[in-house]
Coordinates of C-alpha atoms in Angstrom, one line a residue:
X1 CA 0.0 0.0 0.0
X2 CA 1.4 3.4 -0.8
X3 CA 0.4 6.6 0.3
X4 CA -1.0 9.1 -2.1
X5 CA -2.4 12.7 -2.6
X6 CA -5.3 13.1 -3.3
X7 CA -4.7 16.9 -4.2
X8 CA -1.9 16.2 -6.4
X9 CA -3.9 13.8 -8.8
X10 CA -4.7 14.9 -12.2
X11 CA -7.9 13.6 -13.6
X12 CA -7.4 14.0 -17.6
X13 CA -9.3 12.4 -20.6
X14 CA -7.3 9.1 -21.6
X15 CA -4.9 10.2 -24.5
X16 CA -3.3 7.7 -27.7
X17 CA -0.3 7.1 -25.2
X18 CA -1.9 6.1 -22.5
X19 CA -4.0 3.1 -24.6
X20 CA -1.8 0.0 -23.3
X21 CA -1.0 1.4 -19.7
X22 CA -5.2 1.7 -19.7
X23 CA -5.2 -1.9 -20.9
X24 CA -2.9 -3.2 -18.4
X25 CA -4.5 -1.9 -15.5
X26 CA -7.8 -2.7 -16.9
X27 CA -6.7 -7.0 -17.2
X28 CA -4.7 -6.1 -13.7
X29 CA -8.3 -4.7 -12.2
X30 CA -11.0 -7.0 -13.8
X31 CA -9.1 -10.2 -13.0
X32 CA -11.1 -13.3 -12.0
X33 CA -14.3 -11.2 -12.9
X34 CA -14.8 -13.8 -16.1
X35 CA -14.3 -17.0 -14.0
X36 CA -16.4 -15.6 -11.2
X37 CA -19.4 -14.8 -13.5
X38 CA -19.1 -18.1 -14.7
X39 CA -19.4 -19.6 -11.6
X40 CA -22.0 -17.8 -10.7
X41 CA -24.1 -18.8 -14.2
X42 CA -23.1 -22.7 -13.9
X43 CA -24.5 -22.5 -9.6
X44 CA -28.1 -21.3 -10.9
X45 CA -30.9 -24.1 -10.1
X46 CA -32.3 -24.2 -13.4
X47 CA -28.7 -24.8 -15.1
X48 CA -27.7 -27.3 -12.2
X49 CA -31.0 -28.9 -13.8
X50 CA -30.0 -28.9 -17.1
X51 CA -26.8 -30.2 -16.0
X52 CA -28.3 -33.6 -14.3
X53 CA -30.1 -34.2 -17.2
X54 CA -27.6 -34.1 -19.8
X55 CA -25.2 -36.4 -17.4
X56 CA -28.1 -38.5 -16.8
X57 CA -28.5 -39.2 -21.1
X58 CA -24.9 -39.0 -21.1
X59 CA -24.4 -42.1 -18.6
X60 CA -26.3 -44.1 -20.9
X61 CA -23.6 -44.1 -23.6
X62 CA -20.4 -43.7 -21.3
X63 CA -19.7 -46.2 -19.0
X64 CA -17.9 -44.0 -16.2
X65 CA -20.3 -41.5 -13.6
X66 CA -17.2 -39.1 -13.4
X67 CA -16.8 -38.2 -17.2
X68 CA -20.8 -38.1 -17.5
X69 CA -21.2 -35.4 -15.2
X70 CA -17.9 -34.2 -15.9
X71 CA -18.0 -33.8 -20.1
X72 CA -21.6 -31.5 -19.3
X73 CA -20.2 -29.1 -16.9
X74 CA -16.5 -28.7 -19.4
X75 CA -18.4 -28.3 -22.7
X76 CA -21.0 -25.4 -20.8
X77 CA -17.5 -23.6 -19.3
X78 CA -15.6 -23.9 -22.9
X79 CA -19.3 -22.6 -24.1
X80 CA -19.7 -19.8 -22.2
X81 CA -15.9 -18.1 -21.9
X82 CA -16.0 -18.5 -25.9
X83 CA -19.9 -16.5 -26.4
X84 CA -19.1 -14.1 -23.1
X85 CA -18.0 -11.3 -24.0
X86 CA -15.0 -9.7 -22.4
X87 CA -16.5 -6.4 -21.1
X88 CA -19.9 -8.5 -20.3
X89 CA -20.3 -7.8 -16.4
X90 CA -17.4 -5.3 -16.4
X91 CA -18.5 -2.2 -18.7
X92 CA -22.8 -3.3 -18.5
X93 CA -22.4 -3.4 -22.1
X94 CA -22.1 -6.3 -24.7
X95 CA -20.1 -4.3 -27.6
X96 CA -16.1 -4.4 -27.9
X97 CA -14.3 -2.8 -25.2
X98 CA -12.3 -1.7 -27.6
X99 CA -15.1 0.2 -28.9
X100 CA -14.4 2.4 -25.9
X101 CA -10.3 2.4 -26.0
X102 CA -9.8 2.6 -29.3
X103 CA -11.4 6.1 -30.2
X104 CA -12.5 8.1 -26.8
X105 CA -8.7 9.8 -26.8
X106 CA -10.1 11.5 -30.0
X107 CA -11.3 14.0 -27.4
X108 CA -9.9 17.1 -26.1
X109 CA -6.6 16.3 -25.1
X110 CA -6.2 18.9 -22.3
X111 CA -9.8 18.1 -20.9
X112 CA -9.5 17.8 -17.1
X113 CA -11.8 17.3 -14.3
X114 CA -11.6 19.4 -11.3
X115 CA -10.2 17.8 -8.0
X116 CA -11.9 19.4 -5.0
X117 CA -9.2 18.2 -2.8
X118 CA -7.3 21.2 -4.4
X119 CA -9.4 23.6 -2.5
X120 CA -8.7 22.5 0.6
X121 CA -4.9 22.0 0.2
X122 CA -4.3 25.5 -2.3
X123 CA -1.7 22.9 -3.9
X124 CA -1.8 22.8 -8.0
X125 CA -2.0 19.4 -9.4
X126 CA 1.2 19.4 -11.7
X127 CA 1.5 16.2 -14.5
X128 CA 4.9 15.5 -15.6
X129 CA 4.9 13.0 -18.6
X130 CA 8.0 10.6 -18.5
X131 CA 10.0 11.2 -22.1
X132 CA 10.6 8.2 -24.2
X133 CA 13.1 7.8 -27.0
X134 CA 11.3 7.7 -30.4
X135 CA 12.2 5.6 -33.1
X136 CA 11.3 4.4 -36.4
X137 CA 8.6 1.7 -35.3
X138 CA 7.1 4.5 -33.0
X139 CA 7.2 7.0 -35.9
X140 CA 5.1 4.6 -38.0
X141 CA 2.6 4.1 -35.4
X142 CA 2.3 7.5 -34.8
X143 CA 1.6 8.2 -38.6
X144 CA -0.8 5.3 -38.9
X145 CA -3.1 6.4 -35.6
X146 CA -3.3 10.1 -37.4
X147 CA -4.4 8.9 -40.5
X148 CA -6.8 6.6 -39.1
X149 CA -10.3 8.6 -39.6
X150 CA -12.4 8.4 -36.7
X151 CA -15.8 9.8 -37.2
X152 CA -17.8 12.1 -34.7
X153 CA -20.5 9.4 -34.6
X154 CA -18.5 6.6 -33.3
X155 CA -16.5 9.0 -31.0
X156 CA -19.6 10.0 -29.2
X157 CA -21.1 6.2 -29.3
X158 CA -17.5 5.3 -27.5
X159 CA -18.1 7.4 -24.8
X160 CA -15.3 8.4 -22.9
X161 CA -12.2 7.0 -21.1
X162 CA -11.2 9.3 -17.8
X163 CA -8.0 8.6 -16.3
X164 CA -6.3 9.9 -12.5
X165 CA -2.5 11.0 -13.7
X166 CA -0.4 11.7 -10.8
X167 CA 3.4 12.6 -12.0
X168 CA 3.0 11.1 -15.2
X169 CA 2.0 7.6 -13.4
X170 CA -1.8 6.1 -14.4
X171 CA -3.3 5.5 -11.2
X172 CA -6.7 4.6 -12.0
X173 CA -9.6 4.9 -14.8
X174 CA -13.1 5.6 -15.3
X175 CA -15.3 4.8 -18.5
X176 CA -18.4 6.8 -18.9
X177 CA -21.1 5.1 -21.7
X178 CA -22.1 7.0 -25.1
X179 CA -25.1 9.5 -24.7
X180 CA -28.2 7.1 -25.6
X181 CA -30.3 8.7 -23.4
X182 CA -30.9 12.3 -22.7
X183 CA -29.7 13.9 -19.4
X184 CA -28.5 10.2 -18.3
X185 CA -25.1 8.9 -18.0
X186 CA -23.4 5.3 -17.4
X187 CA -20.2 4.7 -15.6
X188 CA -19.2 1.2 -16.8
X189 CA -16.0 0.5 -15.7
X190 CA -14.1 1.5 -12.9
X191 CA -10.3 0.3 -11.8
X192 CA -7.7 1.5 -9.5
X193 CA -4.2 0.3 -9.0
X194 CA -3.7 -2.3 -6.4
X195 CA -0.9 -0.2 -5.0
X196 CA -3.5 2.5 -4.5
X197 CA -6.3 0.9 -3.7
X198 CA -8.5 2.6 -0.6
X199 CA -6.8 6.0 -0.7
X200 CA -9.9 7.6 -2.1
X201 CA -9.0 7.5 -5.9
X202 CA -12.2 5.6 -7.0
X203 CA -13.9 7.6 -4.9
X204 CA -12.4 10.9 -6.3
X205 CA -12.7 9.5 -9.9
X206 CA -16.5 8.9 -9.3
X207 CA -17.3 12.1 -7.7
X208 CA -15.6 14.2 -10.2
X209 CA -17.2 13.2 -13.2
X210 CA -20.6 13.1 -11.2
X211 CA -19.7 17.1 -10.9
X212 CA -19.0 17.4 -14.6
X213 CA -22.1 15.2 -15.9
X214 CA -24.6 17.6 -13.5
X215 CA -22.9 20.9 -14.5
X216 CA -23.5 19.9 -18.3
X217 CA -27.2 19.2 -17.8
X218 CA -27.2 15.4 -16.5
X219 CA -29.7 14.8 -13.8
X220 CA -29.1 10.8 -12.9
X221 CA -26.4 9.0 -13.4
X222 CA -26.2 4.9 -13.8
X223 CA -23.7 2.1 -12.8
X224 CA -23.7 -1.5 -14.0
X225 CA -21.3 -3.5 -10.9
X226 CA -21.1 -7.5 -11.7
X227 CA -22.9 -9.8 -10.4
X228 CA -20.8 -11.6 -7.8
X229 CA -19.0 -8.4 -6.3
X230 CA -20.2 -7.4 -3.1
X231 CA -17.1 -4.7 -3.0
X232 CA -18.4 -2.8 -5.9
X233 CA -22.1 -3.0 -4.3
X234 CA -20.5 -1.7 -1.1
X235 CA -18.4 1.1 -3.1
X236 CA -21.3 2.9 -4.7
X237 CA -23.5 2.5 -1.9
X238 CA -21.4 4.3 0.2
X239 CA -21.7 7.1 -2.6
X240 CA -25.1 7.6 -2.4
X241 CA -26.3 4.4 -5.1
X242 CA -29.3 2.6 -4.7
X243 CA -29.6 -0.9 -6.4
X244 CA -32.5 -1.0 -9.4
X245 CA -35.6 -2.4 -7.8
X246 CA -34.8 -1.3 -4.5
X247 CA -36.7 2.1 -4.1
X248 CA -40.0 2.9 -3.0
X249 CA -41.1 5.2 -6.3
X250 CA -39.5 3.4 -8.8
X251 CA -43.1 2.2 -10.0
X252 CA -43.8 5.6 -11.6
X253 CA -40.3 6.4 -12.7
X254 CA -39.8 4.8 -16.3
X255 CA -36.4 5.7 -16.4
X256 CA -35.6 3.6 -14.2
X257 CA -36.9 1.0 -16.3
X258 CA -35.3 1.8 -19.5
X259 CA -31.9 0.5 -17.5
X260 CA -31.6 -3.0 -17.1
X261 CA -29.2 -5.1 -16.3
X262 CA -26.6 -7.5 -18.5
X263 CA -27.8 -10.3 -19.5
X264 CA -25.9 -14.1 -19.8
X265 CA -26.7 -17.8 -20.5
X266 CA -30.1 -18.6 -20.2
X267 CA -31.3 -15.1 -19.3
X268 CA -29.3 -14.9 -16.1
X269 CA -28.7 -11.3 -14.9
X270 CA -24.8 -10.8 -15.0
X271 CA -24.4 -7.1 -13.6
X272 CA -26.7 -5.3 -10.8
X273 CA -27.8 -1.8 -11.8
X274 CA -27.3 1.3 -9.7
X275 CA -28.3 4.6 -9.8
X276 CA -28.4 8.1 -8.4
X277 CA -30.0 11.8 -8.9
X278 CA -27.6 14.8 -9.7

């Protein structure tokens, strides 16, 4: 565990440098969420029942009990880590995280989010980017991403990619979902280094971007947590969530109904919904 400032984090829109440090901390974050999901898909009652029946047929034409309940339960695992997809459970979204990656650094590169711990130190976040020596293979890359043509359309359906910079070092990341709904936003996936974990940064990364989405007009904000994560459930709660079918006037509010969660094998629900008013 290491000790950080809060007031001396940056929180920046993700730039074309920072793509495979994002990915890294994103497969560093989100590990064990696939297996986990699983788990919690092949544990349902109604699979478990599909299960016996299958071994049960299956023990009629292979002589041995283990490899007839075993063959079932390996062919539905190899099934679903083959049709899941990736950011299934993660981002609340079935399309290509890459979708999100790939294109939200088309943004505004000096776009920044304002750290209210600032106020209370006077300090002035400062980002200091590391220099690295560039070479022929870089200068290619670098000439291939600017001609790449990346339209307005898909960079507003990638949404956007925040990360919290802190002397040039990636401490953590936020995704917030395309615009599909007026005055609504989705956070769909949120990671922090395990170095930096509770210090506040997720936290700070939340908040911050809840500030910018209400001063631009937003007036409710969502957040898709997987299924098996009771640390995620715990984390938004304690900023002011409430879990989708849990309030009392949620009846008459058809928003809330427009949001539901991800879905898996055989219509299990893979993410829990949660949401809050600006």
């Amino acid at each position: 565990m290491v000790r950080l400032e809060l007031d001396q984090v940056v929180m920046r829109r993700m730039k074309e440098d920072d793509i495979e440090t994002v990915k890294a901390l994103i497969k560093e974050g989100c590990e064990g969420t696939e297996n986990r999901l699983i788990l919690h898909i092949v544990t349902r009652p109604l699979c478990l029942f599909i299960l016996a029946v299958l071994s049960s047929i299956l023990r009629c034409f292979v002589h041995s009990f283990v490899l007839a309940l075993a063959i079932p339960v390996f062919l539905l695992i190899v099934f679903l880590k083959l049709t899941m997809p990736r950011s299934t459970g993660v981002l609340g979204s079935s399309r290509p995280s890459w979708d999100y990656v790939g294109s939200s650094y088309r943004g505004t590169q000096d776009e920044t989010l304002q750290n209210p711990y600032c106020r209370f130190s006077g300090k002035t976040p400062l980002t200091k980017k590391p220099r690295r020596r560039i070479g022929s293979k870089d200068k290619d890359k670098d000439k291939e991403a600017s001609t790449e043509k990346v339209t307005p359309e898909r960079e507003q359906a990638a949404g956007h990619v925040w990360v919290a910079d802190c002397d040039g070092e990636i401490l953590g990341c936020l995704f917030r979902d395309s615009e599909t709904r007026a005055g609504v936003r989705r956070f769909c996936r949120l990671v922090t280094s395990c170095w930096y974990r509770r210090e506040g940064l997720g936290r700070l990364l939340v908040q911050s971007l809840e500030q910018r989405e209400g001063e631009t007009g937003s007036h409710r904000v969502y957040a898709h947590v997987p299924y098996p994560s009771k640390l995620g459930e715990a984390f938004f709660r304690k900023l002011g969530y409430q879990q989708r079918g849990e309030g009392a006037d949620e009846d008459d509010d058809e928003e809330v109904k427009l949001e539901s969660p991800e879905r898996g094998f055989l219509g299990y629900p893979l993410t829990k919904v949660f949401y809050k008013d600006l």
